[in-house]
Tab-separated table of C-alpha atoms in Angstrom:
chain	number	residue	atom	x	y	z
A	1	MET	CA	-15.928	14.333	12.474
A	2	ASP	CA	-12.870	16.284	13.560
A	3	ARG	CA	-11.576	19.048	11.337
A	4	ILE	CA	-10.214	17.794	8.023
A	5	ASP	CA	-7.172	19.418	6.450
A	6	PRO	CA	-8.587	21.845	3.812
A	7	ASP	CA	-6.568	20.434	0.914
A	8	ILE	CA	-7.550	16.880	1.825
A	9	ALA	CA	-11.190	18.027	1.969
A	10	ARG	CA	-10.836	19.452	-1.564
A	11	PHE	CA	-9.431	16.123	-2.739
A	12	VAL	CA	-12.353	14.199	-1.237
A	13	GLU	CA	-14.939	16.575	-2.694
A	14	GLN	CA	-13.401	16.340	-6.170
A	15	MET	CA	-13.502	12.541	-6.020
A	16	ARG	CA	-17.147	12.639	-4.952
A	17	GLN	CA	-17.963	14.858	-7.905
A	18	ASP	CA	-16.084	12.568	-10.302
A	19	TRP	CA	-17.917	9.494	-8.975
A	20	LYS	CA	-21.250	11.072	-9.964
A	21	GLN	CA	-20.642	10.176	-13.617
A	22	PHE	CA	-20.988	6.491	-12.683
A	23	PRO	CA	-23.869	4.397	-11.347
A	24	PRO	CA	-23.990	3.777	-7.579
A	25	PHE	CA	-20.857	1.875	-6.614
A	26	GLU	CA	-22.707	-1.068	-5.059
A	27	THR	CA	-24.726	-1.660	-8.256
A	28	MET	CA	-21.640	-2.214	-10.428
A	29	SER	CA	-19.811	-5.485	-10.983
A	30	PHE	CA	-16.257	-5.752	-9.705
A	31	PRO	CA	-14.754	-5.205	-13.180
A	32	GLU	CA	-16.992	-2.132	-13.601
A	33	GLN	CA	-15.965	-0.800	-10.188
A	34	ARG	CA	-12.305	-1.139	-11.152
A	35	VAL	CA	-12.763	0.723	-14.431
A	36	ALA	CA	-14.585	3.527	-12.628
A	37	ALA	CA	-11.967	3.689	-9.870
A	38	GLU	CA	-9.172	3.985	-12.436
A	39	LYS	CA	-10.960	6.876	-14.162
A	40	VAL	CA	-11.703	8.709	-10.919
A	41	ARG	CA	-8.087	8.393	-9.791
A	42	ALA	CA	-6.580	9.325	-13.175
A	43	ARG	CA	-6.402	13.084	-12.515
A	44	TRP	CA	-4.353	12.470	-9.356
A	45	THR	CA	-1.614	10.527	-11.163
A	46	LEU	CA	-0.729	13.402	-13.499
A	47	GLY	CA	2.456	15.424	-13.147
A	48	GLY	CA	5.168	14.758	-10.642
A	49	PRO	CA	8.754	13.580	-11.076
A	50	VAL	CA	10.103	12.274	-14.367
A	51	MET	CA	12.051	9.042	-14.109
A	52	ALA	CA	15.372	8.380	-15.817
A	53	ARG	CA	14.030	4.987	-16.914
A	54	THR	CA	10.814	3.029	-16.456
A	55	LEU	CA	10.555	-0.677	-17.203
A	56	GLU	CA	7.305	-2.647	-17.277
A	57	ARG	CA	7.061	-6.434	-17.381
A	58	SER	CA	4.413	-9.135	-16.997
A	59	PHE	CA	5.984	-12.429	-15.956
A	60	ASP	CA	5.784	-15.335	-13.528
A	61	PRO	CA	8.440	-14.963	-10.793
A	62	GLY	CA	7.586	-18.373	-9.348
A	63	ALA	CA	4.034	-18.462	-7.972
A	64	GLY	CA	1.941	-17.008	-10.807
A	65	GLU	CA	1.975	-14.036	-13.149
A	66	LEU	CA	2.451	-10.454	-11.983
A	67	ARG	CA	2.669	-7.129	-13.765
A	68	VAL	CA	5.446	-4.948	-12.379
A	69	ARG	CA	6.685	-1.448	-13.155
A	70	VAL	CA	10.250	-0.512	-12.272
A	71	TYR	CA	10.937	3.185	-11.673
A	72	ARG	CA	14.593	4.216	-11.811
A	73	PRO	CA	15.138	7.837	-10.732
A	74	LEU	CA	18.840	8.137	-11.613
A	75	ASN	CA	20.424	7.879	-15.052
A	76	ASP	CA	23.317	5.612	-14.148
A	77	HIS	CA	24.054	1.907	-14.299
A	78	SER	CA	25.147	1.175	-10.738
A	79	PRO	CA	22.977	-1.208	-8.683
A	80	LEU	CA	20.527	0.831	-6.600
A	81	PRO	CA	18.505	-0.113	-3.523
A	82	ALA	CA	14.811	-0.667	-4.128
A	83	LEU	CA	11.429	-0.278	-2.473
A	84	ILE	CA	8.913	-2.913	-3.597
A	85	TYR	CA	5.583	-1.088	-3.342
A	86	ILE	CA	2.182	-2.812	-3.054
A	87	HIS	CA	-0.834	-0.650	-3.911
A	88	GLY	CA	-3.967	-0.459	-1.790
A	89	GLY	CA	-7.623	-0.718	-2.727
A	90	GLY	CA	-9.159	-3.142	-0.252
A	91	PHE	CA	-7.563	-6.121	-2.053
A	92	THR	CA	-10.283	-5.446	-4.669
A	93	LEU	CA	-9.492	-2.221	-6.573
A	94	PHE	CA	-6.659	-0.101	-8.025
A	95	SER	CA	-3.415	-0.912	-9.792
A	96	ILE	CA	0.075	0.358	-10.497
A	97	ASP	CA	-1.615	2.905	-12.767
A	98	THR	CA	-3.675	4.494	-9.960
A	99	HIS	CA	-0.520	4.645	-7.834
A	100	ASP	CA	1.897	5.664	-10.593
A	101	ARG	CA	2.640	9.177	-9.330
A	102	LEU	CA	2.947	8.055	-5.716
A	103	MET	CA	5.619	5.543	-6.676
A	104	ARG	CA	7.480	8.098	-8.807
A	105	GLU	CA	7.435	10.480	-5.848
A	106	TYR	CA	9.004	7.859	-3.584
A	107	ALA	CA	11.686	7.056	-6.166
A	108	ALA	CA	12.577	10.717	-6.727
A	109	ARG	CA	12.551	11.720	-3.065
A	110	GLY	CA	14.422	8.660	-1.831
A	111	GLY	CA	16.896	8.182	-4.678
A	112	PHE	CA	16.064	4.471	-4.865
A	113	VAL	CA	14.321	2.253	-7.408
A	114	VAL	CA	10.638	1.578	-6.817
A	115	VAL	CA	9.095	-1.659	-8.076
A	116	GLY	CA	5.319	-1.343	-8.316
A	117	VAL	CA	3.380	-4.598	-8.208
A	118	ASP	CA	0.004	-5.471	-9.722
A	119	TYR	CA	-1.233	-8.493	-7.802
A	120	PRO	CA	-4.386	-10.551	-8.533
A	121	LEU	CA	-7.447	-8.861	-7.041
A	122	SER	CA	-10.259	-10.236	-4.911
A	123	PRO	CA	-12.831	-11.684	-4.821
A	124	GLU	CA	-11.727	-13.503	-7.978
A	125	ALA	CA	-8.389	-14.266	-6.303
A	126	LYS	CA	-8.921	-15.137	-2.655
A	127	TYR	CA	-6.293	-15.184	0.084
A	128	PRO	CA	-3.500	-16.296	-0.128
A	129	THR	CA	-3.168	-15.976	-3.927
A	130	ALA	CA	-1.806	-12.407	-3.954
A	131	LEU	CA	0.453	-13.115	-0.989
A	132	ASN	CA	1.877	-16.212	-2.678
A	133	ARG	CA	2.783	-14.221	-5.772
A	134	ILE	CA	4.322	-11.299	-3.915
A	135	GLU	CA	6.430	-13.722	-1.876
A	136	GLY	CA	7.474	-15.329	-5.166
A	137	LEU	CA	8.539	-11.931	-6.499
A	138	MET	CA	10.673	-11.221	-3.436
A	139	LEU	CA	12.449	-14.554	-3.775
A	140	TRP	CA	12.976	-13.882	-7.491
A	141	LEU	CA	14.488	-10.491	-6.672
A	142	ARG	CA	16.829	-12.146	-4.175
A	143	ASP	CA	18.362	-14.068	-7.086
A	144	ASN	CA	17.681	-11.807	-10.083
A	145	ALA	CA	17.458	-8.178	-8.925
A	146	GLY	CA	20.640	-7.341	-10.833
A	147	ARG	CA	18.759	-7.777	-14.111
A	148	TRP	CA	16.877	-4.580	-13.250
A	149	GLY	CA	19.875	-2.712	-11.855
A	150	ILE	CA	18.820	-3.387	-8.254
A	151	ASP	CA	21.046	-4.370	-5.351
A	152	PRO	CA	19.420	-7.512	-3.811
A	153	ASP	CA	21.074	-6.774	-0.469
A	154	ARG	CA	19.199	-3.460	-0.138
A	155	LEU	CA	15.494	-4.237	-0.522
A	156	ALA	CA	12.594	-2.623	1.337
A	157	MET	CA	8.867	-3.295	1.096
A	158	GLY	CA	5.906	-1.010	1.533
A	159	GLY	CA	2.351	-0.251	0.611
A	160	ASP	CA	-0.825	1.569	1.488
A	161	SER	CA	-3.938	0.104	3.126
A	162	ALA	CA	-4.222	-3.469	1.773
A	163	GLY	CA	-0.689	-3.047	0.424
A	164	GLY	CA	0.592	-2.399	3.926
A	165	ASN	CA	-1.055	-5.631	5.029
A	166	LEU	CA	0.502	-7.599	2.163
A	167	SER	CA	3.951	-6.147	2.866
A	168	PHE	CA	3.855	-7.197	6.522
A	169	ALA	CA	2.433	-10.608	5.592
A	170	THR	CA	5.199	-11.152	3.040
A	171	CYS	CA	7.801	-10.450	5.729
A	172	LEU	CA	6.132	-13.086	7.895
A	173	ARG	CA	6.332	-15.560	5.021
A	174	LEU	CA	9.985	-14.797	4.349
A	175	ARG	CA	10.882	-15.180	8.014
A	176	GLU	CA	9.192	-18.600	8.104
A	177	ARG	CA	11.090	-19.565	4.966
A	178	GLY	CA	14.401	-18.694	6.634
A	179	GLU	CA	14.876	-15.386	4.820
A	180	PRO	CA	14.325	-12.890	7.673
A	181	GLY	CA	16.970	-10.493	6.399
A	182	LEU	CA	15.809	-10.180	2.803
A	183	VAL	CA	13.657	-7.114	3.585
A	184	LYS	CA	15.688	-4.371	5.279
A	185	ALA	CA	12.808	-1.946	6.002
A	186	LEU	CA	9.011	-1.807	5.962
A	187	LEU	CA	6.835	1.178	5.002
A	188	SER	CA	3.122	1.137	5.865
A	189	ASN	CA	0.745	3.905	4.828
A	190	TYR	CA	-2.565	3.519	6.703
A	191	GLY	CA	-2.227	-0.274	6.689
A	192	GLY	CA	-5.205	-2.511	7.400
A	193	PHE	CA	-3.909	-5.236	9.690
A	194	SER	CA	-7.118	-6.744	11.079
A	195	ALA	CA	-10.542	-7.826	9.831
A	196	THR	CA	-12.228	-6.041	12.754
A	197	ILE	CA	-13.256	-2.391	13.065
A	198	SER	CA	-14.154	-1.136	16.533
A	199	ASP	CA	-17.434	0.575	17.356
A	200	ALA	CA	-15.457	3.602	18.495
A	201	ALA	CA	-13.655	3.917	15.156
A	202	GLU	CA	-16.896	3.603	13.206
A	203	ALA	CA	-18.647	6.150	15.423
A	204	ARG	CA	-15.856	8.698	15.064
A	205	PHE	CA	-14.598	8.181	11.515
A	206	GLY	CA	-17.146	6.035	9.641
A	207	GLY	CA	-20.822	6.265	8.882
A	208	PRO	CA	-22.636	7.534	5.760
A	209	GLY	CA	-20.630	9.957	3.661
A	210	SER	CA	-17.222	9.042	5.100
A	211	ILE	CA	-14.357	8.198	2.784
A	212	LEU	CA	-14.197	4.708	4.338
A	213	HIS	CA	-16.839	3.229	6.653
A	214	ARG	CA	-17.044	-0.082	8.470
A	215	GLU	CA	-19.491	-1.785	6.113
A	216	GLU	CA	-17.260	-0.976	3.139
A	217	ALA	CA	-14.092	-2.090	4.934
A	218	LEU	CA	-15.658	-5.368	6.060
A	219	GLY	CA	-16.904	-5.918	2.517
A	220	TYR	CA	-13.329	-5.726	1.261
A	221	TRP	CA	-12.252	-8.254	3.881
A	222	ALA	CA	-15.097	-10.557	2.801
A	223	ASN	CA	-13.810	-10.280	-0.764
A	224	TYR	CA	-10.268	-11.177	0.280
A	225	LEU	CA	-10.710	-13.951	2.819
A	226	ARG	CA	-11.957	-17.457	2.039
A	227	GLY	CA	-14.101	-17.536	5.177
A	228	PRO	CA	-14.245	-16.519	8.852
A	229	GLU	CA	-11.474	-18.982	9.693
A	230	ASP	CA	-8.970	-16.768	7.842
A	231	GLU	CA	-9.631	-13.942	10.313
A	232	ASP	CA	-7.504	-15.906	12.790
A	233	ASP	CA	-4.612	-16.395	10.356
A	234	PRO	CA	-1.720	-14.019	11.163
A	235	GLN	CA	-0.663	-13.962	7.516
A	236	ALA	CA	-4.094	-12.591	6.602
A	237	CYS	CA	-4.386	-10.352	9.676
A	238	PRO	CA	-0.817	-9.441	10.722
A	239	LEU	CA	-1.969	-7.710	13.901
A	240	LEU	CA	-2.240	-11.267	15.295
A	241	ALA	CA	1.291	-12.211	14.268
A	242	ASP	CA	4.491	-12.730	16.223
A	243	ILE	CA	6.547	-9.908	14.716
A	244	THR	CA	9.774	-10.614	16.554
A	245	GLY	CA	12.795	-9.946	14.363
A	246	PHE	CA	11.006	-7.687	11.878
A	247	PRO	CA	13.050	-5.042	10.036
A	248	PRO	CA	12.700	-1.351	10.981
A	249	CYS	CA	9.189	-0.072	10.250
A	250	PHE	CA	7.642	3.272	9.363
A	251	LEU	CA	3.908	3.762	9.985
A	252	ALA	CA	2.138	6.731	8.377
A	253	VAL	CA	-1.154	7.182	10.231
A	254	PRO	CA	-3.895	9.610	9.152
A	255	GLU	CA	-5.460	11.079	12.290
A	256	LEU	CA	-9.043	10.768	11.000
A	257	ASP	CA	-8.852	7.269	9.527
A	258	LEU	CA	-11.202	4.376	10.271
A	259	VAL	CA	-8.251	1.971	10.445
A	260	ALA	CA	-5.837	4.264	12.309
A	261	GLU	CA	-6.433	1.989	15.288
A	262	HIS	CA	-4.774	-0.849	13.356
A	263	SER	CA	-1.584	1.145	12.827
A	264	LEU	CA	-1.486	2.382	16.418
A	265	ALA	CA	-1.971	-1.168	17.711
A	266	MET	CA	0.738	-2.406	15.327
A	267	HIS	CA	3.038	0.324	16.628
A	268	ASP	CA	2.572	-0.977	20.161
A	269	ARG	CA	3.150	-4.574	19.046
A	270	LEU	CA	6.352	-3.636	17.238
A	271	LYS	CA	7.720	-1.737	20.233
A	272	GLN	CA	6.901	-4.637	22.554
A	273	ALA	CA	8.744	-6.986	20.182
A	274	GLY	CA	11.828	-4.765	20.235
A	275	VAL	CA	11.469	-3.737	16.587
A	276	GLU	CA	12.733	-0.298	15.570
A	277	VAL	CA	9.614	1.645	14.598
A	278	GLU	CA	8.774	5.203	13.632
A	279	CYS	CA	5.090	6.157	13.768
A	280	ILE	CA	3.820	9.561	12.630
A	281	VAL	CA	0.198	10.656	12.988
A	282	TYR	CA	-0.764	13.286	10.395
A	283	PRO	CA	-3.341	15.736	11.799
A	284	GLY	CA	-6.425	16.341	9.674
A	285	ALA	CA	-5.594	13.499	7.270
A	286	LEU	CA	-7.974	10.793	6.030
A	287	HIS	CA	-7.506	7.329	4.582
A	288	SER	CA	-5.940	7.537	1.080
A	289	PHE	CA	-4.707	11.090	1.696
A	290	LEU	CA	-1.360	10.466	-0.021
A	291	GLU	CA	-3.197	10.436	-3.358
A	292	ALA	CA	-3.829	14.176	-2.867
A	293	MET	CA	-0.095	14.890	-3.202
A	294	SER	CA	-0.573	17.296	-6.143
A	295	ILE	CA	-2.565	19.734	-3.964
A	296	SER	CA	-1.725	18.754	-0.385
A	297	ALA	CA	1.415	19.825	1.458
A	298	LEU	CA	0.469	17.382	4.206
A	299	ALA	CA	0.483	14.445	1.752
A	300	ARG	CA	3.819	15.572	0.315
A	301	ARG	CA	5.299	15.774	3.797
A	302	ALA	CA	4.145	12.243	4.607
A	303	ILE	CA	5.663	10.932	1.383
A	304	ALA	CA	8.940	12.722	2.133
A	305	ASP	CA	8.948	11.278	5.669
A	306	GLY	CA	8.477	7.736	4.387
A	307	ALA	CA	11.044	8.130	1.595
A	308	ALA	CA	13.632	9.484	4.034
A	309	PHE	CA	13.021	6.587	6.431
A	310	VAL	CA	13.499	3.997	3.679
A	311	ALA	CA	16.564	5.771	2.287
A	312	ARG	CA	18.211	5.785	5.707
A	313	ARG	CA	17.754	2.018	6.023
A	314	ILE	CA	18.714	0.863	2.531
A	315	GLY	CA	20.888	3.722	1.291
A	316	SER	CA	20.410	5.731	-1.882
C-alpha cells in the first residue's frame, strides 16, 4: 500500500492492539461486536472541546424512536444553524458515543449546533428502517427545531461512511417529498455510496490486514440490504441516483481508502448535475481517519475544512 501518514498509522496500530483483548471479530455476535467496538473507540473520544450545553433525548419524531444528542457550542439563547450528523460503522456498528468528540469538534470549529443521531442498526433493522427514521427526524426539525434553539431554515446534514450514505439518501427522500430546500448543505466523510467495490480498489487498498477490505465492506452491505434487489435502489445506493437540485456538498476523501472511488465518482456525478461541490483528497489518510483527531494534524485539518464549508453555507 502507498505510504500512510505516520500519525494515522499510529492510530491504526493502537486500535489493532486494543482489539487483541477480544475474541476474533467474526466469532462474536453483533451485540458483542458493538460492545467491543465501543470499548476500542473509547480512548479516541476523550478530550476535545467543551460544549456550552449538551442535550440528550430518546423520542419518536414520526417514524420510530431515535436517540439524539444536541451539542450547543455557544452559551446564548439565539437560534443557531445546525448540522445533523449521522455516524458511520457499516450500518452495523458505532453510536453517538463513539463519535462524541468528532461531533463536538464540528460544533466548536463551525460555531453551529450539531445533532448526533443514533439510528437502528443492521442486520436487526434492515433498509429502509434507519432511513425512514432519519427522514422523520428532519421533518420534525422542520417544525420543531426551535425547541432545541435551532433555526429550521439553516439545517445541514452530514456523516461518515454509512452516515454519508444515509445523509445523501435522506436528501433524496426529502426532494421526493417536496422538501428539496430543507437541507442547505451536505457533508460526506468517506461516504459509501454503492454496494460494489472494484477489483482495483481491493488490490490497492484492501486485502488481509487492511483497515477495511472488500469482504468486510460487502458484509456490511449484506447486513443493511434486504436482498440483491436493493442494490439497484438509489435510496440505498445513492451513486445510482438523480442528484439534480442537491444542496452544496463537501466530500472528504482519504487517499488510501477502499471506498474513495465512491466519493470520486459521486464528485463527478454532482458536477455533471450542476451541484456546487468541494472535494478534497487527504494524502496518506485511511478510512475512519477522522477518529485520530487527538493525534493527527491531518484529521484535524479535514474536520476544520468540513466545518468551514458547512459554516459558510448555513452561517454561524
